[in-house]
Amino acid sequence: MKLFTLKERLGLKNFEIARILENIAFYLEMFGETKFRIRAFQNAAKIIESLPEDIADVYRRGEVSTIPGIGAAIAEIIGELVETGTAKIYQEFREKYPVNIEELSAVEGLGPKRIKLLYEKLKIKNLEELEKAAREHRIRRVKTLGVKTEKNLLKAVEFAKKSKDRLLLAYADEIAGDLVEKLGSLSFVERITVAGSYRRRKETVGDLDILVVSKRPEAVMDYFTSLENVGIVLGKGPAKSSVLLKDGLQVDVRVFDEEIYGSALLYFTGSKEHNVKLRIVAMEKGLKLSEYGVFRDDKRIAGRTEEECYRALGLSYIEPELREDMGEVEAARKNSLPQLVEYSDIKGDFHVHSNWSDGMNTILDLAEAAREKNYQYLCISDHVGALKVAGAMDEESLRKQMEEIDKLNGRLDDFRILKGAEVNITAEGNLDLSVGLIKELDVVLAGIHSGFRASKEAITKRVIKAMESGLMHILVHPTGRIINRRAPCEIDLGAIMDTAKELGIALEINAFPDRLDLRDVQIKSAVDKGVSLVLGTDSHSCNHLNYMRFGVDQARRGWCTKRGLINTLSLSELEKRFDI
DNA sequence: GCCGTTTTCGGCCCGACTGTTTTCAGTCG
């Protein structure tokens, strides 16, 4: 018996529609379309992805084609996607070339032309078949490819394989938010929390574990397993149900009694290593810990809340972000856990691109969006120099931009737009901007944007040379990694951190969801060394400013306190510190 | 495919790097 008729449907999210548009662009590229038509689709994907509201809502108002960058043709495709979940043009492409684009294009060195070539010559459709062909030395025999290419592809496959199963936290956040809203709105759901690595705010998640308190578990499960975006129901019972969503993400829902919700949360939040450590602590005290509570003999002495469980074990409360067995249990025993930075401590963003380079919004738009977040300052850091692909400005437009910022600052009360720039560190370790101009900037961000495959010694030397120029304040995306796409470059972070500390240079925690660079353990080591850190969203639109949350999550995972993070300085403190 | 104070055609961001086909295509950012 079905208990509900689902009125509210979980349609495609913006990022999913954006992904399909990107895939269409990819197919167009395979078939040698003009780069302008391709770019139109890519551009549309980018716009949808950073749209502040659901594209489905825009569609229902009939306003999709009024969005700048989206014309009649793409608006129609978006309409199809909203209505049916797919589009004719996309289906036709997929029938003609049934290749797993997302899987194959995630392999470094594989683009549209080679994917087409490999399908036509070797019928390679996915990662597995690619790996097999490479191991059997069939790729080197394809004309235009060779031994070296085959070897590089094999190496890239290894990396792609490791990362293909985990979803970026930012995407998981949207899906989880939706599920929590739907399930949480049921009258008989008393409490709901997403546990697991999601709750620990890990940069990627493998699945979602949702914990619910309800007196009507069957009704919860009926509703959950019949949601529109459920693909396969893997299992369904009153205590636990498990599904695969249509996009492949596994979601488990478990229902518990209120009395043991805390211990269940503790158990299912993990990490496994943290839990093992806790059970050892329990044993030492003659207690037993499980998802059903903390027990002395057979009597439950804690379980309703996590705080109660930790207290029973003689520990202070440990924030989920710290539960990785990196010393947090020992610190909790000594009551010496760090007071982690909070999102509300953040007073500004340092890494923001405007439409002066490759960003989508004006400086004023961005400043207003930042003020709405109660920020006191915003550093505009557009690309400059030779990085022409990223719409880098020449020195003349940088000068003009600085004048524009002066003008805007004259109009803004209690808020300051900082004059920054994202300067490229050249292969020789120089900053790609004239010294005179660099000195006029309030904040100089610098980082490497090419040559990631050079040796560890070379890259480290190059970056340290740039740092020693005395001209830069912040080293951006220090390892250059892109989650699920590009491995971090080889760089001696220990040496970089020592130099940063000595010269008072801050290391960025890039908060863009697929960068999160530095990563958690690296942040912790910077915190231990007393190196200054700074959060930058790498925003390319107003909406991206929201990525600050993920940066704060990451900082917290790295044991970062308010004191260690430059973004927590007030405007006046910041002006003093940067002497601006 | 999108856009328009040069407005319904004709322009739209491109340089570096790599490996291979030795003169350039494909990929990346």
XYZ file of C-alpha atoms (C1' of nucleotides) in Angstrom:
609
model
C 0.000 0.000 0.000
C 1.328 3.356 -0.937
C 0.792 5.969 1.717
C 1.510 9.114 -0.264
C 1.065 10.648 -3.582
C 4.120 12.701 -4.229
C 3.122 16.149 -5.259
C 6.502 17.674 -4.843
C 8.974 16.142 -7.215
C 12.687 16.238 -6.882
C 13.554 17.492 -10.365
C 17.021 18.008 -11.785
C 19.127 20.386 -9.755
C 20.917 23.287 -11.382
C 24.255 21.507 -11.268
C 22.765 18.471 -12.977
C 21.319 20.552 -15.788
C 24.644 22.341 -16.059
C 26.382 18.986 -16.298
C 24.145 17.849 -19.158
C 24.759 21.113 -21.024
C 28.479 20.569 -20.561
C 28.124 17.055 -21.914
C 26.256 18.363 -24.952
C 29.086 20.833 -25.500
C 31.483 17.924 -25.263
C 29.611 15.957 -27.906
C 29.518 19.019 -30.146
C 33.262 19.225 -29.793
C 33.612 15.559 -30.716
C 31.730 16.243 -33.921
C 33.860 19.224 -34.816
C 31.260 21.906 -34.208
C 32.424 25.503 -34.324
C 34.034 26.529 -31.105
C 31.507 29.315 -30.719
C 28.534 27.014 -30.615
C 30.433 24.835 -28.155
C 31.273 27.820 -26.032
C 27.625 28.890 -25.999
C 26.707 25.604 -24.302
C 29.646 25.765 -21.918
C 28.767 29.317 -21.070
C 25.126 28.380 -20.468
C 26.267 25.578 -18.157
C 28.394 28.017 -16.206
C 25.501 30.445 -15.892
C 23.044 27.782 -14.695
C 25.576 26.419 -12.243
C 25.982 29.740 -10.504
C 22.381 30.861 -10.738
C 21.129 31.934 -7.310
C 17.708 30.296 -7.785
C 16.388 27.037 -9.214
C 16.371 27.144 -13.011
C 13.116 25.143 -12.839
C 11.476 28.134 -11.157
C 12.808 30.472 -13.821
C 11.444 28.086 -16.434
C 8.007 28.054 -14.844
C 7.927 31.831 -15.067
C 8.879 31.529 -18.747
C 12.003 33.607 -18.251
C 14.839 31.256 -19.167
C 15.681 32.974 -22.460
C 15.802 36.353 -20.707
C 18.940 35.225 -18.862
C 21.903 36.859 -20.622
C 23.880 34.176 -22.424
C 20.906 31.877 -22.901
C 18.958 32.271 -26.112
C 15.953 30.570 -27.610
C 17.723 27.332 -28.594
C 19.332 26.537 -25.261
C 16.258 27.747 -23.379
C 14.258 25.113 -25.231
C 16.733 22.405 -24.250
C 16.585 23.560 -20.651
C 12.802 23.363 -20.863
C 13.031 19.752 -22.003
C 15.435 18.972 -19.186
C 13.163 20.488 -16.561
C 10.071 18.757 -17.924
C 11.438 15.325 -18.790
C 14.851 15.041 -17.197
C 16.538 14.700 -20.571
C 16.680 16.320 -24.002
C 16.362 15.056 -27.552
C 19.707 16.362 -28.771
C 21.402 14.735 -25.773
C 19.668 11.394 -26.339
C 20.640 11.346 -30.014
C 24.264 11.964 -29.177
C 24.231 9.258 -26.546
C 22.765 6.732 -28.955
C 25.331 7.537 -31.609
C 28.296 7.506 -29.223
C 27.334 5.561 -26.104
C 30.474 6.512 -24.232
C 30.733 7.515 -20.613
C 31.873 11.071 -21.185
C 32.133 12.092 -17.571
C 34.221 9.063 -16.705
C 36.543 9.330 -19.715
C 36.943 13.091 -19.784
C 37.999 12.924 -16.151
C 41.126 11.152 -17.401
C 43.869 13.687 -17.874
C 44.966 13.764 -21.472
C 41.629 12.647 -22.865
C 39.510 15.218 -24.632
C 36.650 14.997 -27.097
C 38.737 14.139 -30.139
C 40.614 11.307 -28.534
C 37.492 9.890 -26.898
C 35.851 9.835 -30.328
C 38.954 8.286 -31.863
C 39.197 5.613 -29.190
C 35.529 4.726 -29.582
C 35.779 4.506 -33.370
C 38.997 2.504 -33.489
C 38.831 0.426 -30.310
C 35.177 0.689 -29.177
C 36.312 2.120 -25.854
C 33.278 3.326 -23.927
C 34.443 3.672 -20.345
C 37.342 3.736 -17.949
C 37.541 -0.023 -17.614
C 37.817 -0.579 -21.351
C 40.360 2.202 -21.619
C 42.528 0.607 -18.980
C 42.257 -2.803 -20.629
C 43.232 -1.406 -24.023
C 46.201 0.425 -22.514
C 47.437 -2.666 -20.697
C 47.136 -4.710 -23.871
C 49.160 -2.069 -25.751
C 46.384 -1.513 -28.243
C 46.369 2.241 -27.811
C 49.917 2.742 -29.097
C 48.877 1.158 -32.379
C 46.206 3.780 -33.052
C 47.488 6.327 -35.528
C 48.334 9.669 -33.877
C 48.753 8.027 -30.496
C 51.959 6.434 -29.308
C 53.802 4.626 -26.545
C 54.210 7.691 -24.403
C 50.554 8.654 -24.716
C 49.528 5.144 -23.773
C 51.717 5.210 -20.685
C 50.424 8.629 -19.631
C 46.836 7.516 -20.093
C 47.397 4.429 -17.978
C 48.786 6.574 -15.188
C 45.881 8.996 -15.480
C 43.444 6.075 -15.361
C 44.868 5.006 -12.012
C 44.117 8.433 -10.591
C 40.676 8.669 -12.164
C 39.765 5.238 -10.784
C 40.578 6.231 -7.257
C 38.478 9.349 -7.360
C 35.474 8.432 -9.460
C 33.208 7.149 -6.729
C 33.161 10.138 -4.437
C 30.933 13.157 -4.847
C 32.066 16.687 -4.078
C 30.728 17.902 -0.753
C 29.098 20.899 -2.424
C 27.004 18.624 -4.642
C 26.225 16.271 -1.782
C 25.129 19.353 0.152
C 22.442 20.188 -2.377
C 21.134 16.644 -2.523
C 21.266 16.196 1.249
C 19.581 19.559 1.812
C 16.746 18.528 -0.443
C 16.283 15.148 1.232
C 16.374 16.649 4.705
C 13.800 19.219 3.709
C 11.481 16.600 2.248
C 11.832 14.020 5.022
C 12.014 16.631 7.740
C 8.718 18.165 6.699
C 6.823 14.959 7.477
C 4.741 15.412 10.619
C 5.924 12.125 12.077
C 9.641 12.815 11.650
C 10.806 14.244 14.962
C 14.507 14.650 14.229
C 16.705 14.234 11.203
C 20.471 14.502 10.714
C 22.796 13.548 7.895
C 25.693 11.711 9.550
C 28.801 10.110 8.027
C 31.601 11.917 6.253
C 29.010 14.468 5.175
C 28.605 15.590 8.775
C 32.361 15.578 9.239
C 32.399 17.916 6.231
C 34.893 15.845 4.321
C 35.700 17.298 0.919
C 34.028 14.409 -0.887
C 31.440 11.913 0.259
C 30.868 8.334 -0.882
C 27.261 8.079 0.294
C 24.753 9.762 2.584
C 23.726 8.303 5.957
C 20.538 9.885 7.204
C 19.402 9.304 10.800
C 15.792 9.892 11.760
C 13.755 9.775 14.966
C 10.179 8.711 14.312
C 7.432 6.656 15.881
C 6.283 5.571 12.424
C 9.381 4.087 10.769
C 7.428 2.251 8.042
C 5.785 5.464 6.909
C 9.189 7.190 6.762
C 10.598 4.411 4.621
C 7.592 4.326 2.289
C 8.025 8.002 1.658
C 11.792 7.824 1.290
C 11.902 4.899 -1.133
C 9.229 6.416 -3.356
C 10.914 9.771 -3.834
C 11.122 10.844 -7.461
C 14.913 10.837 -7.719
C 15.329 7.326 -6.343
C 16.734 5.014 -9.019
C 16.991 1.625 -7.335
C 15.787 0.511 -3.914
C 18.594 -1.670 -2.588
C 16.796 -2.632 0.587
C 13.776 -1.579 2.588
C 12.907 -2.286 6.194
C 11.577 -0.331 9.186
C 15.025 0.257 10.720
C 17.104 0.751 7.595
C 16.441 1.435 3.952
C 18.980 1.898 1.252
C 18.613 3.363 -2.226
C 20.669 4.452 -5.173
C 19.583 7.829 -6.463
C 19.271 8.223 -10.214
C 22.619 9.980 -10.317
C 24.250 6.993 -8.612
C 24.643 8.314 -5.079
C 23.770 5.810 -2.367
C 21.558 7.037 0.459
C 20.766 5.082 3.625
C 18.044 6.086 6.039
C 17.974 4.653 9.536
C 15.283 5.206 12.133
C 16.099 5.232 15.857
C 14.421 5.888 19.194
C 15.019 9.240 20.805
C 16.799 7.583 23.779
C 19.690 6.359 21.662
C 19.796 9.029 18.976
C 23.053 10.476 20.323
C 24.934 7.206 20.350
C 23.563 6.329 16.919
C 24.704 9.703 15.615
C 28.111 9.173 17.163
C 28.426 5.751 15.613
C 27.246 6.704 12.117
C 29.161 9.971 11.984
C 32.450 8.123 12.415
C 35.113 8.153 11.372
C 35.666 4.482 11.890
C 39.089 5.254 13.333
C 37.598 7.770 15.760
C 35.030 5.210 16.887
C 37.688 2.562 17.455
C 39.560 5.028 19.661
C 36.388 5.810 21.611
C 35.672 2.146 22.210
C 39.174 1.706 23.608
C 38.548 4.612 25.984
C 35.268 2.956 26.998
C 36.959 -0.370 27.665
C 39.550 1.288 29.864
C 36.717 2.636 31.973
C 34.987 -0.719 32.120
C 32.288 0.539 29.760
C 30.953 -0.629 26.442
C 30.153 1.702 23.534
C 27.953 0.903 20.560
C 25.367 2.647 18.410
C 22.853 1.695 21.103
C 24.542 3.657 23.869
C 27.265 3.652 26.501
C 26.767 0.701 28.844
C 28.033 -0.262 32.292
C 27.374 -3.987 32.500
C 23.974 -4.186 30.824
C 22.720 -0.825 31.956
C 22.677 2.056 29.493
C 24.235 5.121 31.117
C 24.254 7.425 28.054
C 22.840 7.572 24.528
C 20.316 10.364 24.148
C 22.859 12.967 22.989
C 26.430 12.850 21.768
C 27.494 15.228 24.558
C 26.160 12.743 27.098
C 28.113 9.900 25.474
C 31.390 11.829 25.403
C 30.852 12.903 29.014
C 30.269 9.299 30.075
C 33.630 8.468 28.505
C 35.320 11.289 30.405
C 35.797 13.389 27.263
C 34.769 16.883 26.282
C 32.534 17.198 23.225
C 34.392 16.693 19.956
C 33.136 18.565 16.890
C 32.345 16.227 13.954
C 34.999 17.875 11.749
C 37.701 16.732 14.174
C 36.689 13.077 14.374
C 39.466 11.635 12.243
C 41.705 10.160 14.931
C 44.270 12.885 14.521
C 44.769 13.430 18.232
C 41.288 14.735 19.044
C 40.463 12.002 21.582
C 43.663 12.681 23.542
C 42.966 16.429 23.421
C 39.373 15.868 24.574
C 40.658 13.871 27.515
C 42.893 16.780 28.531
C 40.152 19.267 27.742
C 42.508 21.000 25.325
C 40.556 20.879 22.070
C 40.859 23.973 19.877
C 38.050 26.507 19.748
C 37.291 26.100 16.041
C 36.639 29.043 13.763
C 32.947 29.598 12.971
C 31.364 30.812 9.768
C 30.055 33.842 11.670
C 33.667 34.851 12.425
C 34.358 35.557 8.748
C 34.568 39.251 7.898
C 35.684 39.167 4.291
C 36.752 37.221 1.235
C 40.154 37.585 -0.423
C 39.887 35.736 -3.704
C 37.176 37.077 -5.994
C 37.078 37.551 -9.766
C 34.954 40.242 -11.363
C 33.925 40.769 -14.957
C 37.183 42.666 -15.423
C 38.737 39.232 -15.986
C 36.847 35.932 -16.172
C 34.208 36.582 -13.498
C 30.559 37.115 -14.293
C 29.588 40.027 -12.071
C 30.607 43.641 -11.650
C 32.716 44.772 -8.735
C 29.732 46.616 -7.314
C 27.510 43.502 -7.548
C 30.137 41.524 -5.687
C 30.613 44.188 -3.042
C 26.882 44.357 -2.428
C 26.648 40.568 -2.183
C 29.517 40.653 0.313
C 27.812 43.338 2.402
C 24.697 41.186 2.545
C 26.877 38.587 4.231
C 27.880 41.193 6.801
C 31.407 41.212 5.475
C 33.456 44.342 6.096
C 35.715 43.979 3.085
C 36.180 42.155 -0.179
C 39.399 41.762 -2.109
C 38.954 41.865 -5.877
C 41.668 39.638 -7.267
C 41.327 39.368 -11.014
C 43.835 37.610 -13.205
C 46.593 39.788 -14.587
C 49.491 39.222 -16.955
C 49.987 36.418 -19.421
C 47.180 34.146 -18.282
C 45.100 35.243 -21.237
C 42.745 32.269 -21.127
C 41.444 33.414 -17.794
C 40.699 36.808 -19.296
C 43.743 38.281 -17.607
C 43.941 42.063 -17.602
C 46.857 44.006 -18.958
C 48.490 46.628 -16.798
C 46.462 49.430 -18.259
C 43.138 47.855 -17.363
C 44.430 46.975 -13.896
C 45.200 50.654 -13.430
C 41.704 51.546 -14.589
C 40.231 48.937 -12.281
C 42.070 50.456 -9.341
C 40.585 53.840 -10.177
C 37.145 52.271 -10.389
C 37.607 50.676 -6.961
C 38.659 54.025 -5.482
C 35.478 55.526 -6.872
C 33.293 52.749 -5.491
C 34.952 52.911 -2.087
C 34.070 56.592 -1.974
C 30.429 55.563 -2.122
C 30.483 52.715 0.394
C 30.233 53.278 4.135
C 31.792 50.860 6.624
C 32.981 48.645 3.826
C 36.120 48.507 1.766
C 36.884 46.943 -1.565
C 40.519 45.914 -1.510
C 42.635 46.269 -4.612
C 44.119 42.867 -5.303
C 45.281 40.755 -8.184
C 45.927 37.092 -8.812
C 49.425 37.202 -10.214
C 50.982 34.274 -11.994
C 54.294 32.894 -10.758
C 56.284 32.299 -13.925
C 58.421 29.254 -14.650
C 61.421 31.300 -13.499
C 59.772 32.124 -10.165
C 59.012 35.728 -11.022
C 55.727 37.556 -10.546
C 54.145 38.305 -13.882
C 53.397 41.978 -13.184
C 55.583 45.049 -13.040
C 56.950 45.880 -9.595
C 55.609 49.417 -9.692
C 52.078 48.225 -10.164
C 52.385 45.432 -7.625
C 53.287 47.987 -5.003
C 50.131 49.944 -5.675
C 47.941 46.958 -4.836
C 46.515 46.438 -1.356
C 46.814 42.661 -1.516
C 48.957 40.612 -3.865
C 47.856 37.020 -4.411
C 50.228 34.825 -6.343
C 50.263 31.243 -7.454
C 51.347 28.867 -10.153
C 49.023 28.141 -13.044
C 51.094 25.916 -15.295
C 54.000 23.524 -15.194
C 52.407 21.440 -12.439
C 54.264 18.376 -13.608
C 57.744 19.748 -12.956
C 59.898 18.143 -10.268
C 59.337 18.785 -6.588
C 62.639 20.631 -6.309
C 61.886 22.837 -9.296
C 58.392 23.824 -8.166
C 59.424 24.419 -4.568
C 62.368 26.542 -5.653
C 60.200 28.498 -8.028
C 57.545 29.279 -5.421
C 60.039 30.150 -2.700
C 61.814 32.513 -5.073
C 58.522 34.288 -5.694
C 57.821 34.467 -1.972
C 61.265 35.934 -1.334
C 60.561 38.741 -3.784
C 58.922 40.477 -0.855
C 56.055 41.466 -3.128
C 53.358 38.906 -2.377
C 50.996 38.528 0.558
C 49.140 35.326 -0.204
C 50.124 32.089 -1.917
C 46.944 30.885 -3.632
C 45.866 27.261 -4.194
C 49.274 26.081 -2.991
C 49.196 22.568 -4.437
C 47.132 23.236 -7.560
C 45.046 20.124 -7.128
C 41.554 19.814 -8.537
C 39.553 17.166 -6.759
C 38.743 14.170 -8.979
C 40.606 15.796 -11.874
C 44.157 16.789 -11.178
C 46.561 15.485 -8.605
C 48.361 18.052 -6.462
C 51.724 19.123 -7.831
C 54.856 17.886 -6.119
C 55.848 20.634 -3.736
C 57.706 20.689 -0.432
C 54.962 22.198 1.684
C 57.095 22.013 4.801
C 59.662 24.301 3.215
C 56.927 26.549 1.816
C 55.357 26.862 5.256
C 58.675 27.676 6.890
C 59.285 30.403 4.333
C 55.715 31.683 4.715
C 56.116 31.906 8.465
C 59.447 33.662 8.203
C 58.247 36.219 5.668
C 54.729 36.695 7.031
C 53.087 35.359 3.893
C 49.700 33.712 4.279
C 48.755 30.443 2.636
C 45.366 30.290 1.035
C 42.708 27.750 1.823
C 40.999 27.957 -1.536
C 37.319 27.327 -0.792
C 36.161 26.526 -4.302
C 34.433 23.130 -3.900
C 36.638 21.205 -6.298
C 39.863 22.780 -5.067
C 39.769 22.991 -1.261
C 43.487 23.595 -1.446
C 45.186 23.398 1.091
C 43.517 20.261 2.301
C 42.652 19.350 5.898
C 45.874 17.669 7.002
C 47.958 20.380 5.368
C 45.949 23.050 7.174
C 46.585 21.272 10.446
C 50.285 21.264 9.836
C 50.180 24.994 8.993
C 48.220 25.598 12.201
C 50.792 23.592 14.176
C 53.608 25.640 12.663
C 51.824 28.929 13.310
C 51.583 29.878 9.634
C 48.867 32.422 8.775
C 46.001 31.122 6.689
C 43.464 32.966 4.604
C 40.219 31.792 3.057
C 39.444 32.692 -0.545
C 36.432 31.436 -2.459
C 37.967 31.940 -5.916
C 34.513 33.272 -6.793
C 33.653 33.920 -10.396
C 30.133 35.094 -9.562
C 28.213 36.538 -6.606
C 26.721 33.154 -5.918
C 30.170 31.611 -5.508
C 30.745 33.774 -2.448
C 28.622 31.149 -0.675
C 31.495 28.694 -1.072
C 33.027 30.336 1.989
C 31.109 27.757 4.018
C 33.110 24.926 2.501
C 36.312 26.782 3.212
C 35.318 27.200 6.845
C 34.437 23.497 7.008
C 37.841 22.629 5.627
C 39.587 25.016 8.017
C 37.755 23.436 10.931
C 38.858 19.999 9.760
C 42.375 21.373 9.944
C 41.918 22.464 13.586
C 41.930 26.127 12.607
C 40.917 28.655 15.244
C 39.680 32.192 14.743
C 43.134 33.500 15.512
C 44.830 31.568 12.737
C 42.664 32.964 9.963
C 43.138 36.410 8.475
C 39.492 36.613 7.347
C 38.410 36.942 10.965
C 40.172 40.302 11.320
C 37.918 43.335 11.370
C 38.491 45.934 8.658
C 40.512 48.178 10.953
C 42.636 45.280 12.200
C 43.201 44.223 8.612
C 44.201 47.726 7.512
C 46.724 47.818 10.313
C 48.102 44.412 9.498
C 48.474 45.081 5.771
C 49.414 48.707 6.327
C 46.831 49.908 3.798
C 24.493 29.448 -30.311
C 24.420 34.290 -28.550
C 24.493 39.082 -29.060
C 23.593 44.220 -30.560
C 24.864 52.795 -28.612
C 29.137 49.335 -34.997
C 22.101 45.943 -34.111
C 19.712 40.760 -37.892
C 25.352 39.800 -39.887
C 29.525 38.946 -38.431
C 32.168 38.659 -34.591
C 32.984 35.894 -30.445
C 39.817 34.900 -25.586
C 44.297 32.229 -26.896
C 49.188 30.783 -25.585
C 51.911 26.956 -23.670
C 52.916 22.351 -23.664
C 53.245 17.629 -25.251
C 53.856 13.951 -28.229
C 54.049 12.608 -32.728
C 52.026 12.624 -37.989
C 58.400 16.399 -38.917
C 54.769 20.644 -39.229
C 50.754 20.358 -36.163
C 46.616 18.311 -33.580
C 44.944 17.727 -29.107
C 44.680 19.088 -24.442
C 44.870 22.212 -20.738
C 44.037 26.239 -18.293
